[in-house]
Amino acid sequence: MILRPSDLLIRLAFPAVLAAALGPALAAETQPLNERPKAIVVPLSGAMHYGMVADEFDKIARAVTVQKPQAVILVISSPGGSREIAFDLADRIARLDVPRKIAYVSGEHGGAFGAAAFVAMACDEVFVAPDNTIALQPVVNDVAETSDERLSPRQISLLQTWAARHRRSWSPVGEWLTGAGLIAPNAGENPTPGSAPTTQSAKTDRQGIRALEAVEAIDIDQILAQVGLADAWVIRWPDPVAKSNTTMQRMFNLADDLVKTTNSAIEAARQSDPRDHRYELRDIQREYSIGTIILPPNTGDDTATEIRRTDRVIDHNVFADGGESWRAYTDRCISYVRDAIATNRRLSALVARYPEIPIDPAELASSQEVLRRWLNQLRVERSLLSPPGNP
């Protein structure tokens, strides 16, 4: 095939026309990433049960310090969770040093329900997907939190601070909270927590959206366009909630394994503890066996069971060989007690780091003390040459 000069001219001219038409878009795409504004998108999907959610957010705060984005967008889809954890997370969001903090309520849970709604309130701007909603009343299947307790004065103060910072009127927010039974009527200035909650208002869902001044948005791209960041470099962060839930399930399984390992070591130590033999006076053990069923005379069909006792000497003298057997038993028991102490220590550290694990730290500390006393007693008695109190 032979190219004519006119064909070459057409082939070269078309890219030039296309580049002219797509000039702004191409410029944004070809602009070096480090020269474009940044937006960090953080999904928060799932129930907020664990303190690790807030701890994971500290990593995002450090990334904000380094990356210096123009916006952090929280994509919230949650049935609720722990109110304290949600407030802790919201407070960290409110303190982020970033020009724009944006909440986008969108995802498989259909909205931000219960405690998750407070996270959105800490943001400067709130967007909601068309098929989502914001409501303080948890969904029916929410197993985490119910609105049966009023907000604390500190929590109400935080909400008032966020409302003022975002130039929102407290009145609609207060109505929203009152409708959900979280504050008493007119409690905005002088909250009175602890009184009986009011009946849930049927209008709470839409009141919630209005109170947050939410704007409808189809996707992240539309939000970025509306806030003037259409050409932003979008950095997508792993989901702290999903990561926390997965990690906590792993921690629960680890705690269960440590409990089983500790109990196994204690049981093994009990079985090898020579003190079971030491307290048998002169190694004589009485055995009782059930005798033959006999028919007493002149009693008709009545029967009776005769228990016949026999005395039998069983050699359990662990000091007959100069105490060698005693020391072997003791050393074996010491090794098991040490294993129990080490495993119990790991379990205590795990519970201290993750207070959500339902194990009482005081009980672990008490167990550790018992194990230490056991170990010390074994060490002291290891060199005995005869049972205590015997010649």
mmCIF file with all atom_site columns, N, CA and C in Angstrom, residues 137-170:
data_model
loop_
_atom_site.group_PDB
_atom_site.id
_atom_site.type_symbol
_atom_site.label_atom_id
_atom_site.label_alt_id
_atom_site.label_comp_id
_atom_site.label_asym_id
_atom_site.label_entity_id
_atom_site.label_seq_id
_atom_site.pdbx_PDB_ins_code
_atom_site.Cartn_x
_atom_site.Cartn_y
_atom_site.Cartn_z
_atom_site.occupancy
_atom_site.B_iso_or_equiv
_atom_site.pdbx_formal_charge
_atom_site.auth_seq_id
_atom_site.auth_comp_id
_atom_site.auth_asym_id
_atom_site.auth_atom_id
_atom_site.pdbx_PDB_model_num
ATOM 1   N N  . GLN A 1 137 ? -31.934 6.376  64.229 1.00 0.00 ? 137 GLN A N  1
ATOM 2   C CA . GLN A 1 137 ? -32.566 5.128  64.641 1.00 0.00 ? 137 GLN A CA 1
ATOM 3   C C  . GLN A 1 137 ? -31.880 3.965  63.944 1.00 0.00 ? 137 GLN A C  1
ATOM 4   N N  . PRO A 1 138 ? -31.302 3.027  64.698 1.00 0.00 ? 138 PRO A N  1
ATOM 5   C CA . PRO A 1 138 ? -30.606 1.910  64.048 1.00 0.00 ? 138 PRO A CA 1
ATOM 6   C C  . PRO A 1 138 ? -31.578 1.055  63.233 1.00 0.00 ? 138 PRO A C  1
ATOM 7   N N  . VAL A 1 139 ? -31.024 0.352  62.241 1.00 0.00 ? 139 VAL A N  1
ATOM 8   C CA . VAL A 1 139 ? -31.853 -0.554 61.458 1.00 0.00 ? 139 VAL A CA 1
ATOM 9   C C  . VAL A 1 139 ? -32.291 -1.714 62.332 1.00 0.00 ? 139 VAL A C  1
ATOM 10  N N  . VAL A 1 140 ? -33.294 -2.444 61.884 1.00 0.00 ? 140 VAL A N  1
ATOM 11  C CA . VAL A 1 140 ? -33.899 -3.494 62.695 1.00 0.00 ? 140 VAL A CA 1
ATOM 12  C C  . VAL A 1 140 ? -32.888 -4.553 63.107 1.00 0.00 ? 140 VAL A C  1
ATOM 13  N N  . ASN A 1 141 ? -31.996 -4.903 62.194 1.00 0.00 ? 141 ASN A N  1
ATOM 14  C CA . ASN A 1 141 ? -31.064 -5.988 62.471 1.00 0.00 ? 141 ASN A CA 1
ATOM 15  C C  . ASN A 1 141 ? -29.772 -5.536 63.123 1.00 0.00 ? 141 ASN A C  1
ATOM 16  N N  . ASP A 1 142 ? -29.709 -4.270 63.528 1.00 0.00 ? 142 ASP A N  1
ATOM 17  C CA . ASP A 1 142 ? -28.486 -3.776 64.160 1.00 0.00 ? 142 ASP A CA 1
ATOM 18  C C  . ASP A 1 142 ? -28.345 -4.401 65.539 1.00 0.00 ? 142 ASP A C  1
ATOM 19  N N  . VAL A 1 143 ? -27.246 -5.102 65.755 1.00 0.00 ? 143 VAL A N  1
ATOM 20  C CA . VAL A 1 143 ? -27.051 -5.777 67.038 1.00 0.00 ? 143 VAL A CA 1
ATOM 21  C C  . VAL A 1 143 ? -26.152 -4.972 67.967 1.00 0.00 ? 143 VAL A C  1
ATOM 22  N N  . ALA A 1 144 ? -25.734 -3.805 67.532 1.00 0.00 ? 144 ALA A N  1
ATOM 23  C CA . ALA A 1 144 ? -24.724 -3.084 68.298 1.00 0.00 ? 144 ALA A CA 1
ATOM 24  C C  . ALA A 1 144 ? -25.310 -2.126 69.319 1.00 0.00 ? 144 ALA A C  1
ATOM 25  N N  . GLU A 1 145 ? -26.228 -1.266 68.891 1.00 0.00 ? 145 GLU A N  1
ATOM 26  C CA . GLU A 1 145 ? -26.643 -0.183 69.779 1.00 0.00 ? 145 GLU A CA 1
ATOM 27  C C  . GLU A 1 145 ? -28.114 0.127  69.576 1.00 0.00 ? 145 GLU A C  1
ATOM 28  N N  . THR A 1 146 ? -28.793 0.447  70.640 1.00 0.00 ? 146 THR A N  1
ATOM 29  C CA . THR A 1 146 ? -30.153 0.959  70.564 1.00 0.00 ? 146 THR A CA 1
ATOM 30  C C  . THR A 1 146 ? -30.180 2.305  71.245 1.00 0.00 ? 146 THR A C  1
ATOM 31  N N  . SER A 1 147 ? -31.140 3.126  70.865 1.00 0.00 ? 147 SER A N  1
ATOM 32  C CA . SER A 1 147 ? -31.195 4.480  71.400 1.00 0.00 ? 147 SER A CA 1
ATOM 33  C C  . SER A 1 147 ? -31.953 4.502  72.727 1.00 0.00 ? 147 SER A C  1
ATOM 34  N N  . ASP A 1 148 ? -31.449 3.760  73.706 1.00 0.00 ? 148 ASP A N  1
ATOM 35  C CA . ASP A 1 148 ? -32.122 3.695  74.992 1.00 0.00 ? 148 ASP A CA 1
ATOM 36  C C  . ASP A 1 148 ? -31.411 4.521  76.058 1.00 0.00 ? 148 ASP A C  1
ATOM 37  N N  . GLU A 1 149 ? -30.350 5.232  75.684 1.00 0.00 ? 149 GLU A N  1
ATOM 38  C CA . GLU A 1 149 ? -29.648 6.083  76.627 1.00 0.00 ? 149 GLU A CA 1
ATOM 39  C C  . GLU A 1 149 ? -29.434 7.451  75.996 1.00 0.00 ? 149 GLU A C  1
ATOM 40  N N  . ARG A 1 150 ? -29.568 8.480  76.818 1.00 0.00 ? 150 ARG A N  1
ATOM 41  C CA . ARG A 1 150 ? -29.355 9.839  76.324 1.00 0.00 ? 150 ARG A CA 1
ATOM 42  C C  . ARG A 1 150 ? -27.870 10.095 76.089 1.00 0.00 ? 150 ARG A C  1
ATOM 43  N N  . LEU A 1 151 ? -27.605 11.075 75.241 1.00 0.00 ? 151 LEU A N  1
ATOM 44  C CA . LEU A 1 151 ? -26.222 11.480 75.011 1.00 0.00 ? 151 LEU A CA 1
ATOM 45  C C  . LEU A 1 151 ? -25.674 12.150 76.257 1.00 0.00 ? 151 LEU A C  1
ATOM 46  N N  . SER A 1 152 ? -24.377 12.002 76.468 1.00 0.00 ? 152 SER A N  1
ATOM 47  C CA . SER A 1 152 ? -23.733 12.647 77.604 1.00 0.00 ? 152 SER A CA 1
ATOM 48  C C  . SER A 1 152 ? -23.559 14.137 77.298 1.00 0.00 ? 152 SER A C  1
ATOM 49  N N  . PRO A 1 153 ? -23.398 14.979 78.330 1.00 0.00 ? 153 PRO A N  1
ATOM 50  C CA . PRO A 1 153 ? -23.154 16.415 78.085 1.00 0.00 ? 153 PRO A CA 1
ATOM 51  C C  . PRO A 1 153 ? -21.966 16.653 77.160 1.00 0.00 ? 153 PRO A C  1
ATOM 52  N N  . ARG A 1 154 ? -20.897 15.846 77.315 1.00 0.00 ? 154 ARG A N  1
ATOM 53  C CA . ARG A 1 154 ? -19.727 16.029 76.451 1.00 0.00 ? 154 ARG A CA 1
ATOM 54  C C  . ARG A 1 154 ? -20.074 15.740 75.000 1.00 0.00 ? 154 ARG A C  1
ATOM 55  N N  . GLN A 1 155 ? -20.845 14.678 74.765 1.00 0.00 ? 155 GLN A N  1
ATOM 56  C CA . GLN A 1 155 ? -21.211 14.324 73.400 1.00 0.00 ? 155 GLN A CA 1
ATOM 57  C C  . GLN A 1 155 ? -22.083 15.418 72.772 1.00 0.00 ? 155 GLN A C  1
ATOM 58  N N  . ILE A 1 156 ? -23.020 15.956 73.534 1.00 0.00 ? 156 ILE A N  1
ATOM 59  C CA . ILE A 1 156 ? -23.855 17.041 73.016 1.00 0.00 ? 156 ILE A CA 1
ATOM 60  C C  . ILE A 1 156 ? -23.004 18.271 72.739 1.00 0.00 ? 156 ILE A C  1
ATOM 61  N N  . SER A 1 157 ? -22.038 18.534 73.615 1.00 0.00 ? 157 SER A N  1
ATOM 62  C CA . SER A 1 157 ? -21.144 19.673 73.401 1.00 0.00 ? 157 SER A CA 1
ATOM 63  C C  . SER A 1 157 ? -20.337 19.506 72.118 1.00 0.00 ? 157 SER A C  1
ATOM 64  N N  . LEU A 1 158 ? -19.869 18.282 71.866 1.00 0.00 ? 158 LEU A N  1
ATOM 65  C CA . LEU A 1 158 ? -19.145 18.026 70.616 1.00 0.00 ? 158 LEU A CA 1
ATOM 66  C C  . LEU A 1 158 ? -20.039 18.288 69.409 1.00 0.00 ? 158 LEU A C  1
ATOM 67  N N  . LEU A 1 159 ? -21.273 17.813 69.472 1.00 0.00 ? 159 LEU A N  1
ATOM 68  C CA . LEU A 1 159 ? -22.201 18.030 68.357 1.00 0.00 ? 159 LEU A CA 1
ATOM 69  C C  . LEU A 1 159 ? -22.456 19.519 68.145 1.00 0.00 ? 159 LEU A C  1
ATOM 70  N N  . GLN A 1 160 ? -22.619 20.259 69.209 1.00 0.00 ? 160 GLN A N  1
ATOM 71  C CA . GLN A 1 160 ? -22.834 21.704 69.081 1.00 0.00 ? 160 GLN A CA 1
ATOM 72  C C  . GLN A 1 160 ? -21.614 22.379 68.459 1.00 0.00 ? 160 GLN A C  1
ATOM 73  N N  . THR A 1 161 ? -20.420 21.917 68.864 1.00 0.00 ? 161 THR A N  1
ATOM 74  C CA . THR A 1 161 ? -19.184 22.488 68.303 1.00 0.00 ? 161 THR A CA 1
ATOM 75  C C  . THR A 1 161 ? -19.105 22.224 66.811 1.00 0.00 ? 161 THR A C  1
ATOM 76  N N  . TRP A 1 162 ? -19.413 20.981 66.399 1.00 0.00 ? 162 TRP A N  1
ATOM 77  C CA . TRP A 1 162 ? -19.358 20.649 64.977 1.00 0.00 ? 162 TRP A CA 1
ATOM 78  C C  . TRP A 1 162 ? -20.394 21.459 64.197 1.00 0.00 ? 162 TRP A C  1
ATOM 79  N N  . ALA A 1 163 ? -21.599 21.596 64.752 1.00 0.00 ? 163 ALA A N  1
ATOM 80  C CA . ALA A 1 163 ? -22.642 22.359 64.065 1.00 0.00 ? 163 ALA A CA 1
ATOM 81  C C  . ALA A 1 163 ? -22.221 23.807 63.885 1.00 0.00 ? 163 ALA A C  1
ATOM 82  N N  . ALA A 1 164 ? -21.625 24.394 64.934 1.00 0.00 ? 164 ALA A N  1
ATOM 83  C CA . ALA A 1 164 ? -21.195 25.794 64.852 1.00 0.00 ? 164 ALA A CA 1
ATOM 84  C C  . ALA A 1 164 ? -20.043 25.954 63.866 1.00 0.00 ? 164 ALA A C  1
ATOM 85  N N  . ARG A 1 165 ? -19.123 24.995 63.877 1.00 0.00 ? 165 ARG A N  1
ATOM 86  C CA . ARG A 1 165 ? -17.968 25.074 62.982 1.00 0.00 ? 165 ARG A CA 1
ATOM 87  C C  . ARG A 1 165 ? -18.403 25.025 61.523 1.00 0.00 ? 165 ARG A C  1
ATOM 88  N N  . HIS A 1 166 ? -19.480 24.282 61.252 1.00 0.00 ? 166 HIS A N  1
ATOM 89  C CA . HIS A 1 166 ? -19.967 24.149 59.875 1.00 0.00 ? 166 HIS A CA 1
ATOM 90  C C  . HIS A 1 166 ? -21.067 25.159 59.562 1.00 0.00 ? 166 HIS A C  1
ATOM 91  N N  . ARG A 1 167 ? -21.241 26.127 60.476 1.00 0.00 ? 167 ARG A N  1
ATOM 92  C CA . ARG A 1 167 ? -22.249 27.189 60.305 1.00 0.00 ? 167 ARG A CA 1
ATOM 93  C C  . ARG A 1 167 ? -23.657 26.613 60.112 1.00 0.00 ? 167 ARG A C  1
ATOM 94  N N  . ARG A 1 168 ? -23.943 25.533 60.834 1.00 0.00 ? 168 ARG A N  1
ATOM 95  C CA . ARG A 1 168 ? -25.277 24.970 60.795 1.00 0.00 ? 168 ARG A CA 1
ATOM 96  C C  . ARG A 1 168 ? -26.069 25.459 61.996 1.00 0.00 ? 168 ARG A C  1
ATOM 97  N N  . SER A 1 169 ? -27.348 25.523 61.825 1.00 0.00 ? 169 SER A N  1
ATOM 98  C CA . SER A 1 169 ? -28.208 25.869 62.947 1.00 0.00 ? 169 SER A CA 1
ATOM 99  C C  . SER A 1 169 ? -28.348 24.655 63.858 1.00 0.00 ? 169 SER A C  1
ATOM 100 N N  . TRP A 1 170 ? -28.218 24.900 65.168 1.00 0.00 ? 170 TRP A N  1
ATOM 101 C CA . TRP A 1 170 ? -28.350 23.786 66.099 1.00 0.00 ? 170 TRP A CA 1
ATOM 102 C C  . TRP A 1 170 ? -29.789 23.291 66.161 1.00 0.00 ? 170 TRP A C  1
#
